[in-house]
Short mmCIF file of C-alpha atoms and ligand atoms in Angstrom, two decimals:
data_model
loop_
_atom_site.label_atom_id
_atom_site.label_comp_id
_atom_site.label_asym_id
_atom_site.label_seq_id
_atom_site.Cartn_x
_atom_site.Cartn_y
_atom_site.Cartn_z
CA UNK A 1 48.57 26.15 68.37
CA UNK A 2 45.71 28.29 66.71
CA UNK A 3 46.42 31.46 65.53
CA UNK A 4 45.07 34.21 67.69
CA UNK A 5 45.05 37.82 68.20
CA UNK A 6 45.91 39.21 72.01
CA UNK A 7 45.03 42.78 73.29
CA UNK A 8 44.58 44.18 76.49
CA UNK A 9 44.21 47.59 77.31
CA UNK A 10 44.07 47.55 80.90
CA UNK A 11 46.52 48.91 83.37
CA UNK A 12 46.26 47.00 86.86
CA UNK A 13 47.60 48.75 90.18
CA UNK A 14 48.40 46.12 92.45
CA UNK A 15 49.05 46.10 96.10
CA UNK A 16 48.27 47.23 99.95
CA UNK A 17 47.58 51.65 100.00
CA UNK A 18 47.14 51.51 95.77
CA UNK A 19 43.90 52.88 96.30
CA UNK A 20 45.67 56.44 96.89
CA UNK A 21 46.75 56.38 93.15
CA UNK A 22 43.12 57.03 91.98
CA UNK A 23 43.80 60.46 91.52
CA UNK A 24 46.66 60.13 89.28
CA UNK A 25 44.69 57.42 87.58
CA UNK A 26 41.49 59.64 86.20
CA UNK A 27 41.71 62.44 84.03
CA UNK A 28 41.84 65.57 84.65
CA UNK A 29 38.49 67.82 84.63
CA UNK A 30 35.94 65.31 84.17
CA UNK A 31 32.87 64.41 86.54
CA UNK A 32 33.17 61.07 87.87
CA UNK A 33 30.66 58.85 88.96
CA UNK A 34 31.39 56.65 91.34
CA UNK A 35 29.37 53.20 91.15
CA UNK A 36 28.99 50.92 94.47
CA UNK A 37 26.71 48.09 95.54
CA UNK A 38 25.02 47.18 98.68
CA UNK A 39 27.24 48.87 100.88
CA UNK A 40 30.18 46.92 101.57
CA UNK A 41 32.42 49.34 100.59
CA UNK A 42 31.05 52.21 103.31
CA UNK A 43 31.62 49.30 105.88
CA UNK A 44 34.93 47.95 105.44
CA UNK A 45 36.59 51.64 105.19
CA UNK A 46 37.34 51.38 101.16
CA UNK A 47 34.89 54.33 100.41
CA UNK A 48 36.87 56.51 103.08
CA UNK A 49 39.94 55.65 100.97
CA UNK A 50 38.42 56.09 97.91
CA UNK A 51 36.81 59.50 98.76
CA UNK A 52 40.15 60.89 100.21
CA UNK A 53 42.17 60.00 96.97
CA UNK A 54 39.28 62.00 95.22
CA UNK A 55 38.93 64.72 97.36
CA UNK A 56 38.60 67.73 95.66
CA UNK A 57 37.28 66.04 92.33
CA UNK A 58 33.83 66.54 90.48
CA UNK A 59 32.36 62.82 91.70
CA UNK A 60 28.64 62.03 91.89
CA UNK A 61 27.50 58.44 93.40
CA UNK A 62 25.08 55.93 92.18
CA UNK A 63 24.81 53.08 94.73
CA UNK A 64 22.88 49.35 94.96
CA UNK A 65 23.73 47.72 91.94
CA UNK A 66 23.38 44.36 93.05
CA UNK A 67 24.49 40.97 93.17
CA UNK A 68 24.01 39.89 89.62
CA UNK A 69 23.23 43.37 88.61
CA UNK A 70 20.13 44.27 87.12
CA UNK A 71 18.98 45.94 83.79
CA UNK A 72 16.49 48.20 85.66
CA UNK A 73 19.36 49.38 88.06
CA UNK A 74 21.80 49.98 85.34
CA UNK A 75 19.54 51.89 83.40
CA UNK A 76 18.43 54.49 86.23
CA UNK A 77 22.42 55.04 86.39
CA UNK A 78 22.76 55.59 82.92
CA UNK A 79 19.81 58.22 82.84
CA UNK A 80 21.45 59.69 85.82
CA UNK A 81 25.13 59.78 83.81
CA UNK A 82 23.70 61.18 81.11
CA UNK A 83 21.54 64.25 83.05
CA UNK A 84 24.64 65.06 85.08
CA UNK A 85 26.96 65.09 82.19
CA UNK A 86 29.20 62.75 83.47
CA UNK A 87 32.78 61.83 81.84
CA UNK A 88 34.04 58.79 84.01
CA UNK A 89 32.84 55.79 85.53
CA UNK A 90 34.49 54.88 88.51
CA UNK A 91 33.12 50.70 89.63
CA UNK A 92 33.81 50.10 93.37
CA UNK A 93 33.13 46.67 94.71
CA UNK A 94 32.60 42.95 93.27
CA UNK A 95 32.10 41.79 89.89
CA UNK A 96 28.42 42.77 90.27
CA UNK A 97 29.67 46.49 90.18
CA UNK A 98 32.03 46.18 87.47
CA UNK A 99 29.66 44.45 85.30
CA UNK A 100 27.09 46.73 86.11
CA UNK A 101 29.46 49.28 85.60
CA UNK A 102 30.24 48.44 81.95
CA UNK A 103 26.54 48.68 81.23
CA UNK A 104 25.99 51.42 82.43
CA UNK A 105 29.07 53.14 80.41
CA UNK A 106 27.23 51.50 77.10
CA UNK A 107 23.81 52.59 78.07
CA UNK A 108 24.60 56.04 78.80
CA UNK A 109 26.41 56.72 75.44
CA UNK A 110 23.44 54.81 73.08
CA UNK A 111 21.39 56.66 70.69
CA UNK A 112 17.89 55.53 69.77
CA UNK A 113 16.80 52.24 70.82
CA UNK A 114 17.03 49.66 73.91
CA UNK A 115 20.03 48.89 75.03
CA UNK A 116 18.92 45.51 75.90
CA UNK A 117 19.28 44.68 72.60
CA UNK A 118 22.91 44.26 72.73
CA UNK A 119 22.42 41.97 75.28
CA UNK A 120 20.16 39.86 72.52
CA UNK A 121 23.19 39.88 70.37
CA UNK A 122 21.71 42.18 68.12
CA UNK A 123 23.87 44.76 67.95
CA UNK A 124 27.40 45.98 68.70
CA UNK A 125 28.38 48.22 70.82
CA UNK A 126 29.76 51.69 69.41
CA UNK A 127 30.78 53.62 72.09
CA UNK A 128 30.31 53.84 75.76
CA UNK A 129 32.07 56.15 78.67
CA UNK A 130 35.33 55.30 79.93
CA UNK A 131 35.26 53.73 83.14
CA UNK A 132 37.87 52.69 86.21
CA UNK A 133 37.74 49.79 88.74
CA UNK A 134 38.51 49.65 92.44
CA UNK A 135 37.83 45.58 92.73
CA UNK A 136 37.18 44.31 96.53
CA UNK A 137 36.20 41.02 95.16
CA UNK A 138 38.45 38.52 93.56
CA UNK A 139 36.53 36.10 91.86
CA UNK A 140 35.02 37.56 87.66
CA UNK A 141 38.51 38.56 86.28
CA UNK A 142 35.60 41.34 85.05
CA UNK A 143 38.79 44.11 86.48
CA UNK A 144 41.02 43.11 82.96
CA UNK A 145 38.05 41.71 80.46
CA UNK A 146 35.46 42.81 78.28
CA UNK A 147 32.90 40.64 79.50
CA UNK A 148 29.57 41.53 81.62
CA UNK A 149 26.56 39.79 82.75
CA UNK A 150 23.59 41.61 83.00
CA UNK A 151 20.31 40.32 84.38
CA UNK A 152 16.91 41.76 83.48
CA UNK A 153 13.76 41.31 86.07
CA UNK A 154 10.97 41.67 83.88
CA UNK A 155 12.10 38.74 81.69
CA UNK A 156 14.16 36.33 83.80
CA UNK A 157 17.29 36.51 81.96
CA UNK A 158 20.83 36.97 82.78
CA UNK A 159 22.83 37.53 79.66
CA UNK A 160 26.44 38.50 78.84
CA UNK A 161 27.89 40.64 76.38
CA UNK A 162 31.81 41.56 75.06
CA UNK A 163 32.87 44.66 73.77
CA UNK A 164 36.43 46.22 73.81
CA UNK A 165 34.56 49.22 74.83
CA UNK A 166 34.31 48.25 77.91
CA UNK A 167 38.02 47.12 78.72
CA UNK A 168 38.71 49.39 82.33
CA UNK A 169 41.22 52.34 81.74
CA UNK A 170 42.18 50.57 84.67
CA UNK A 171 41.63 48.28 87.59
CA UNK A 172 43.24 48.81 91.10
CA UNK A 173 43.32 45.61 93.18
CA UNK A 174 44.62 46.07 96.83
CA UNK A 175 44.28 42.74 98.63
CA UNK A 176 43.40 44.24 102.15
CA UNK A 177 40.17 45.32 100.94
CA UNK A 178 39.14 41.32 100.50
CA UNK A 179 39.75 40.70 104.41
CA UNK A 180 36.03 41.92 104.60
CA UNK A 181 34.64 39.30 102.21
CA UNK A 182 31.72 36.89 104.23
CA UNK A 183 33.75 33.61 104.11
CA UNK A 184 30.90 32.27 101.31
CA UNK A 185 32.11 35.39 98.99
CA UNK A 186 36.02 34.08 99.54
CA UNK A 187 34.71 30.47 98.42
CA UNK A 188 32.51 31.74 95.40
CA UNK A 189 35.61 33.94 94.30
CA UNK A 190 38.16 30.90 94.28
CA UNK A 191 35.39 28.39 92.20
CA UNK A 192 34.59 31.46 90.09
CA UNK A 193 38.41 31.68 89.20
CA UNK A 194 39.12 27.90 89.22
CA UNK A 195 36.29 26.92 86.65
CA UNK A 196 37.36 30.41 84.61
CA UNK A 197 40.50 28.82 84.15
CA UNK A 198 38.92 24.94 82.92
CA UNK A 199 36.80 26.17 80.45
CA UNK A 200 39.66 27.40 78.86
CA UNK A 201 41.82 24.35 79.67
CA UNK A 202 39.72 21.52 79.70
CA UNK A 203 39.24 21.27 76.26
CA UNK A 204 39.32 17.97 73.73
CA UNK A 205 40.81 19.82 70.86
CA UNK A 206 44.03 20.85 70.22
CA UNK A 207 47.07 21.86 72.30
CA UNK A 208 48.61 25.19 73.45
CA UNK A 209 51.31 23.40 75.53
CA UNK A 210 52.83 26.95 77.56
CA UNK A 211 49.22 28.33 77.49
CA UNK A 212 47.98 25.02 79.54
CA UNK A 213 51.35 24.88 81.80
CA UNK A 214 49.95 28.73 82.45
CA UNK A 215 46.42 27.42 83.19
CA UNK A 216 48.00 24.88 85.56
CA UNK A 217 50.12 27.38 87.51
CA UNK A 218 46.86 29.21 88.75
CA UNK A 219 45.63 26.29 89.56
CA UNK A 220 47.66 24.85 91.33
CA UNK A 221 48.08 28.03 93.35
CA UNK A 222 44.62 28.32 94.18
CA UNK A 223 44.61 24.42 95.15
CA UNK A 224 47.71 25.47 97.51
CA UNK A 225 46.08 28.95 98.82
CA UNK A 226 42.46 27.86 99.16
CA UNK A 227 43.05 25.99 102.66
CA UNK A 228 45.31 28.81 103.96
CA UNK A 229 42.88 31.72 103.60
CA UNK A 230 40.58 29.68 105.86
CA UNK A 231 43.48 29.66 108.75
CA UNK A 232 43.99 32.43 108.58
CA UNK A 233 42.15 35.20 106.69
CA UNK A 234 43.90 38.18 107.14
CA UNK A 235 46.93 36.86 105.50
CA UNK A 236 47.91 39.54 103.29
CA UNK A 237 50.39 37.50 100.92
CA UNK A 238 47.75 34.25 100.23
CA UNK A 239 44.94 37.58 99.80
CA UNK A 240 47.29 38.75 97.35
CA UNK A 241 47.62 35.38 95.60
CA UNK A 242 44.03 34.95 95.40
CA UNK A 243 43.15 38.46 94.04
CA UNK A 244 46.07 38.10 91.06
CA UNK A 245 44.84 34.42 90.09
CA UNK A 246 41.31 35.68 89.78
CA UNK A 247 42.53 38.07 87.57
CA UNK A 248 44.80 35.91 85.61
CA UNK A 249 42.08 33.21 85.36
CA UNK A 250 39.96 35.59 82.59
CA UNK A 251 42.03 38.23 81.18
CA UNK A 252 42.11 36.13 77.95
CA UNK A 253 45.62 35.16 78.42
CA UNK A 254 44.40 31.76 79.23
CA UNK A 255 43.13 31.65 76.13
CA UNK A 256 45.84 32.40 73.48
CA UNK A 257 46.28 29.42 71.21
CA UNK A 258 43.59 27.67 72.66
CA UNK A 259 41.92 25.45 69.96
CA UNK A 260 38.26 26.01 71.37
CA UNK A 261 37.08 26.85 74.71
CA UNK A 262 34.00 25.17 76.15
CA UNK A 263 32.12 27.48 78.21
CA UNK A 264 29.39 25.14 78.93
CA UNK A 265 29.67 25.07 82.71
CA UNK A 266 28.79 28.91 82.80
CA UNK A 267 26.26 28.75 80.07
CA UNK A 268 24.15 26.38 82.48
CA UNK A 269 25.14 27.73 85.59
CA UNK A 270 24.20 31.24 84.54
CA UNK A 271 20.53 29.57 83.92
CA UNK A 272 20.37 28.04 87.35
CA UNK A 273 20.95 31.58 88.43
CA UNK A 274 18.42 32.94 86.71
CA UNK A 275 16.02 30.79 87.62
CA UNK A 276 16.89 29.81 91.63
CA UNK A 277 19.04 33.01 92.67
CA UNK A 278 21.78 30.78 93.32
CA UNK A 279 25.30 32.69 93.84
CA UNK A 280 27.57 32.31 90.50
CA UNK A 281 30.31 30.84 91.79
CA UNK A 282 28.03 27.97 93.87
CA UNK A 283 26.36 26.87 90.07
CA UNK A 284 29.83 26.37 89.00
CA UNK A 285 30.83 23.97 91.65
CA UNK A 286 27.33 21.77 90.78
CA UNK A 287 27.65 21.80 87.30
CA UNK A 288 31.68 21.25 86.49
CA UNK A 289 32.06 17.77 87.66
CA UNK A 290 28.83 16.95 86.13
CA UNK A 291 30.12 18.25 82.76
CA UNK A 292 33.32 16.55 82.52
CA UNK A 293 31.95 13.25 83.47
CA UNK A 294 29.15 13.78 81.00
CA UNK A 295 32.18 13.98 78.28
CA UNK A 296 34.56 12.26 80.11
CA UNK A 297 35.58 10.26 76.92
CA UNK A 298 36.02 13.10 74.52
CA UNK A 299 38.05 15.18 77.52
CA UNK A 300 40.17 12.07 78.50
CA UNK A 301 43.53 13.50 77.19
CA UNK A 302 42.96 16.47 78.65
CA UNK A 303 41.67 15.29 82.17
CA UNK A 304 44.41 12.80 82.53
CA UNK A 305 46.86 15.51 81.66
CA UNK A 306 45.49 17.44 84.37
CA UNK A 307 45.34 14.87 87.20
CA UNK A 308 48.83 14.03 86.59
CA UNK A 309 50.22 17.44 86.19
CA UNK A 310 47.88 19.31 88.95
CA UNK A 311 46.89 16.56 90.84
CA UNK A 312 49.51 14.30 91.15
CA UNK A 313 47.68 10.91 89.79
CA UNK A 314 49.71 8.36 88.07
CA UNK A 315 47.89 5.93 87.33
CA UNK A 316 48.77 3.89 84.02
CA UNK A 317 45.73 3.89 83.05
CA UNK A 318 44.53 6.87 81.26
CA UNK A 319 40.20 6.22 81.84
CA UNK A 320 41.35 6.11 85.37
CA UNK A 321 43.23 9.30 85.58
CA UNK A 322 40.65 10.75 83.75
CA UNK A 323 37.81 10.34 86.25
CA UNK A 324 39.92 10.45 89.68
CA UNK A 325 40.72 14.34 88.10
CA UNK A 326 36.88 14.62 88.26
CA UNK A 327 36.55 13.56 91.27
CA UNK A 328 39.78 14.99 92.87
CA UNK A 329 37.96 18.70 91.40
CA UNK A 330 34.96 18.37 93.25
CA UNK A 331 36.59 17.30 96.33
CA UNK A 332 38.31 20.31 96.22
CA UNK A 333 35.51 22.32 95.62
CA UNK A 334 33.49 20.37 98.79
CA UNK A 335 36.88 21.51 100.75
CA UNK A 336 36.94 24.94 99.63
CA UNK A 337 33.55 24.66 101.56
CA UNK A 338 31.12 24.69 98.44
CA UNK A 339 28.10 21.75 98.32
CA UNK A 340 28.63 20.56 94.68
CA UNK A 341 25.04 18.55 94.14
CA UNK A 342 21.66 20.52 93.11
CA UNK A 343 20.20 18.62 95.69
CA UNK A 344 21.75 20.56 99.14
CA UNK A 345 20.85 23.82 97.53
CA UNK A 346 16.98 22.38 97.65
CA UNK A 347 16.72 21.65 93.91
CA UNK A 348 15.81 18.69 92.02
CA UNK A 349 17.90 18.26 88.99
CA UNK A 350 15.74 16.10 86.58
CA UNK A 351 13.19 19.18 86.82
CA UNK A 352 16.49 21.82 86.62
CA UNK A 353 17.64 20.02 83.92
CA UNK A 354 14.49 20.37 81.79
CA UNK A 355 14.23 23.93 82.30
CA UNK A 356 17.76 24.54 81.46
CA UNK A 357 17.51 22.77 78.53
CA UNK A 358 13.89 24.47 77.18
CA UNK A 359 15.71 27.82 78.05
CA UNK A 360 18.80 27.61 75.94
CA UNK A 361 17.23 25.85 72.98
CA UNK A 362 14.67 28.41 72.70
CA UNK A 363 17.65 31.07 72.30
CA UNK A 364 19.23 28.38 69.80
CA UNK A 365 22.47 27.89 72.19
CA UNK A 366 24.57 24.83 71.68
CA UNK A 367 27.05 24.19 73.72
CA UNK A 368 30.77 22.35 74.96
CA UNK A 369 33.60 23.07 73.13
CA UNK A 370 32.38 21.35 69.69
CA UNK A 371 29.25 23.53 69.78
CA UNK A 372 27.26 19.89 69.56
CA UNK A 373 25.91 20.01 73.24
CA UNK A 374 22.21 20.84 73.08
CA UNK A 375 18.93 20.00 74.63
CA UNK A 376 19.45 16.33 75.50
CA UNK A 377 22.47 16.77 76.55
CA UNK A 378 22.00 19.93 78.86
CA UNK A 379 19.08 17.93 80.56
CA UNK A 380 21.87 14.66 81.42
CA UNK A 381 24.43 16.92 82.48
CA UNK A 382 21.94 18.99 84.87
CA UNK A 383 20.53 15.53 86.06
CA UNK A 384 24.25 14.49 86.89
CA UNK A 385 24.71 17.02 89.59
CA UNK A 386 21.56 15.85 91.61
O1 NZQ B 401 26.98 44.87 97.17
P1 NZQ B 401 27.98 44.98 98.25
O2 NZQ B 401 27.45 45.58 99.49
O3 NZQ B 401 29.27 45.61 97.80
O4 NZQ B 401 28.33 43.47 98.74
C1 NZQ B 401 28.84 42.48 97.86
C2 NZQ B 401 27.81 41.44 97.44
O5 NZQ B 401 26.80 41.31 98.39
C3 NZQ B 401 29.82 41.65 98.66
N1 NZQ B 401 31.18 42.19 98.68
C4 NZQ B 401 31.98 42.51 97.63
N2 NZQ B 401 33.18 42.91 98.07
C5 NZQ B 401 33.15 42.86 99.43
C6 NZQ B 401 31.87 42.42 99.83
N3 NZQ B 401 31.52 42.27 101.12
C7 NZQ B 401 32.44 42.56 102.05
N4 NZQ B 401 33.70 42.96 101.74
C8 NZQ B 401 34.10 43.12 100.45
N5 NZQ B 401 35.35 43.46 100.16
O6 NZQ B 401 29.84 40.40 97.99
C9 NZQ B 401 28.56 40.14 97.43
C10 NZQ B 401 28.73 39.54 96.04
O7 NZQ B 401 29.30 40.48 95.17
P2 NZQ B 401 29.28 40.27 93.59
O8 NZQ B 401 29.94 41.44 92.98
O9 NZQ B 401 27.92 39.91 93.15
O10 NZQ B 401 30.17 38.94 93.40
P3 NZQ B 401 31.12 38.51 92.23
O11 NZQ B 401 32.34 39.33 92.19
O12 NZQ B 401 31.26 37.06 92.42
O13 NZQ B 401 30.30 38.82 90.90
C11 NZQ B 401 29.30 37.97 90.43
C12 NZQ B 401 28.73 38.49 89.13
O14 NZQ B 401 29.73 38.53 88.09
C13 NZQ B 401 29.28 37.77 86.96
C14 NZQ B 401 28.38 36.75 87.59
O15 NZQ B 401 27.54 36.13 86.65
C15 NZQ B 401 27.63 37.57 88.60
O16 NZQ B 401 26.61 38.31 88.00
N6 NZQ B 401 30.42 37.30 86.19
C16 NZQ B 401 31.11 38.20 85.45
C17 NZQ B 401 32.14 37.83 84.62
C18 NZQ B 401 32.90 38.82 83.83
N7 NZQ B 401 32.48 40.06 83.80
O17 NZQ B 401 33.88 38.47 83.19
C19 NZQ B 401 32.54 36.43 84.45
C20 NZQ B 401 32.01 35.53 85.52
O18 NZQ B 401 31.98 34.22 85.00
C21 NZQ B 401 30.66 35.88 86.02
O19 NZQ B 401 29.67 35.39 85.16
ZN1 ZN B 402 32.39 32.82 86.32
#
């Protein structure tokens, strides 16, 4: 097991009427602004909720950050926070709001300079406002992590960036405000959390034996839960499951011991994002399978391991295990109701593929989990998901 340092600052309020906590929740005195996206929330009765726990509070609003939230949105909040001297963010919605969110708490406490540029990797972040969640999305684990992604219109990027600034003071996740979700948000949110949980797991090097029987657990939850919140969506209990494996899936618990993570599935998918619009969670489903059979002989351990622990394959032989996992995986995904080849999403992959590549080799990112993955590679594994 590798060594490995494990913090996290966030306090998670779980469950059905939670959202009435708020109050308790912020501190005293300060102006809150209260972040949302396209509306949902004002729909599906969560703003009424979240307005009554406030009532009588200091709270401003800043609303339409959207899907894949944008640089040029974030920053109008941010000059907004900053003019109305506020002293608490408070993120409403989908990952797209928390993410947004965290930017916004960095941009509105910089000094000189472009934000942007921690995006670029060029510098850290040094402070930023404290901020809140109210998730109605289960899908980032963005609720209990440091992580955002932040796209930027002028220049066709969507970037991410970590900072412990930017943990939540805390997250509350009731699971009746998901039985609004359009059925394609449900099925982003459980690839989202399953392929969170792989890149952690499905890794050549190394082993972090309770940390992968951990991995395994949420996923073979989601594999059990996935069918039943088709049957019958407004099944608080399988809600519930859903909403606390998305979390679990990136709080960085999945990660402790973990030799080295390969993140490449993101990395690409992120790209195909930025350059097709397609939804997160639908790049994930594409690109996965095409990954691991890409390095189907350096994962083999690890896939075998997983198609006889998760999906019950026995096969002597351990090349066979190996790809019926892969295949099992994308199966799943197809059920979950996700198309898993470039092709149904109107793409051609050899042409993908070579603007994936171009893209991350001109920012100098290798990737897999031995850092050894670069253009030529990229290029195959895009081509595999045609
Ligand atoms: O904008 P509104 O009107 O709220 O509608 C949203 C949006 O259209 C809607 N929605 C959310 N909750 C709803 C609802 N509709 C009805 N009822 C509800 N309860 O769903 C749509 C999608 O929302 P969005 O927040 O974009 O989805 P998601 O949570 O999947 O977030 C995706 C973003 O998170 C990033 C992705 O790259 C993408 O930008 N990620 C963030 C990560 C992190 N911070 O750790 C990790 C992930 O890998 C991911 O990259
Ligand atoms: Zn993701």
């Amino acid at each position: 097991m590798k060594n490995f340092t494990y913090f996290n600052p966030v306090k998670i309020v779980f469950g059905k009427g939670m959202i009435a906590e708020l109050n308790e929740l912020i501190p005293e005195g300060v102006k809150v602004m209260l972040t949302y996206g396209g509306g949902s929330i004002k729909r599906n009765g969560v703003y009424d909720q979240v307005r009554r726990a406030l009532s009588g509070r200091a709270v401003i609003e800043f609303g339409g950050v959207e899907p894949n939230p944008r640089y040029e949105t974030c920053m109008k909040a941010a000059a907004q926070a900053k003019d109305e001297d506020v002293g608490f963010l408070l993120a409403v919605g989908g990952g797209s709001v928390l993410d947004g969110t965290k930017f916004i708490a960095v941009a509105a406490r910089y000094g000189t300079g472009d934000p942007w540029e921690i995006m670029e990797g060029g510098k850290p972040v040094t402070a930023a406002l404290p901020l809140g969640s109210v998730l109605t999305l289960p899908a980032t684990g963005s609720e209990m992590n440091d992580f955002a992604v932040i796209s930027r219109n002028s220049t066709g990027e969507k970037l991410a960036f970590a900072s412990p600034w930017v943990y939540p003071k805390f997250s509350v996740l009731d699971p009746e405000t998901t039985y609004s979700l359009p059925e394609r948000q449900v099925e982003n949110g459980i690839i989202d959390t399953f392929a969170h949980v792989m890149e952690q797991y499905m890794c050549a090097i190394g082993c972090s034996p309770l940390t992968e029987r951990q991995s395994e657990a949420v996923l073979l939850t989601l594999i059990e839960e996935a069918p039943k919140v088709k049957e019958r969506p407004r099944d608080y209990g399988v809600r519930a499951n859903l909403m606390w494996c998305a979390t679990t899936g990136l709080n960085g618990s999945l990660g402790c011991g973990v030799e080295a993570q390969d993140w490449a599935t993101h990395m690409i998918g992120h790209e195909l994002t930025a350059l097709y619009g397609i939804d997160h969670g639908r790049t994930l489903a594409a690109i996965m399978p095409a990954v691991h059979r890409h390095e189907i002989t350096r994962k083999q351990k690890r896939l075998a391991q997983c198609a006889r622990r998760v999906w019950g394959i026995h096969e002597a032989d351990e090349g066979v295990c190996a790809a019926l996992a892969i295949d099992k995986m994308e199966a799943f995904f197809r059920k979950v109701g996700v198309p898993t080849r470039l092709s149904e999403y109107g793409i051609d992959a050899a042409d993908a593929g070579r603007q994936v590549a171009e893209r991350l080799a001109k920012r100098g990112v290798l990737i897999g989990e031995y850092g050894d993955l670069g253009e030529k590679a990229v290029r195959e594994i895009v081509a595999l998901a045609k």
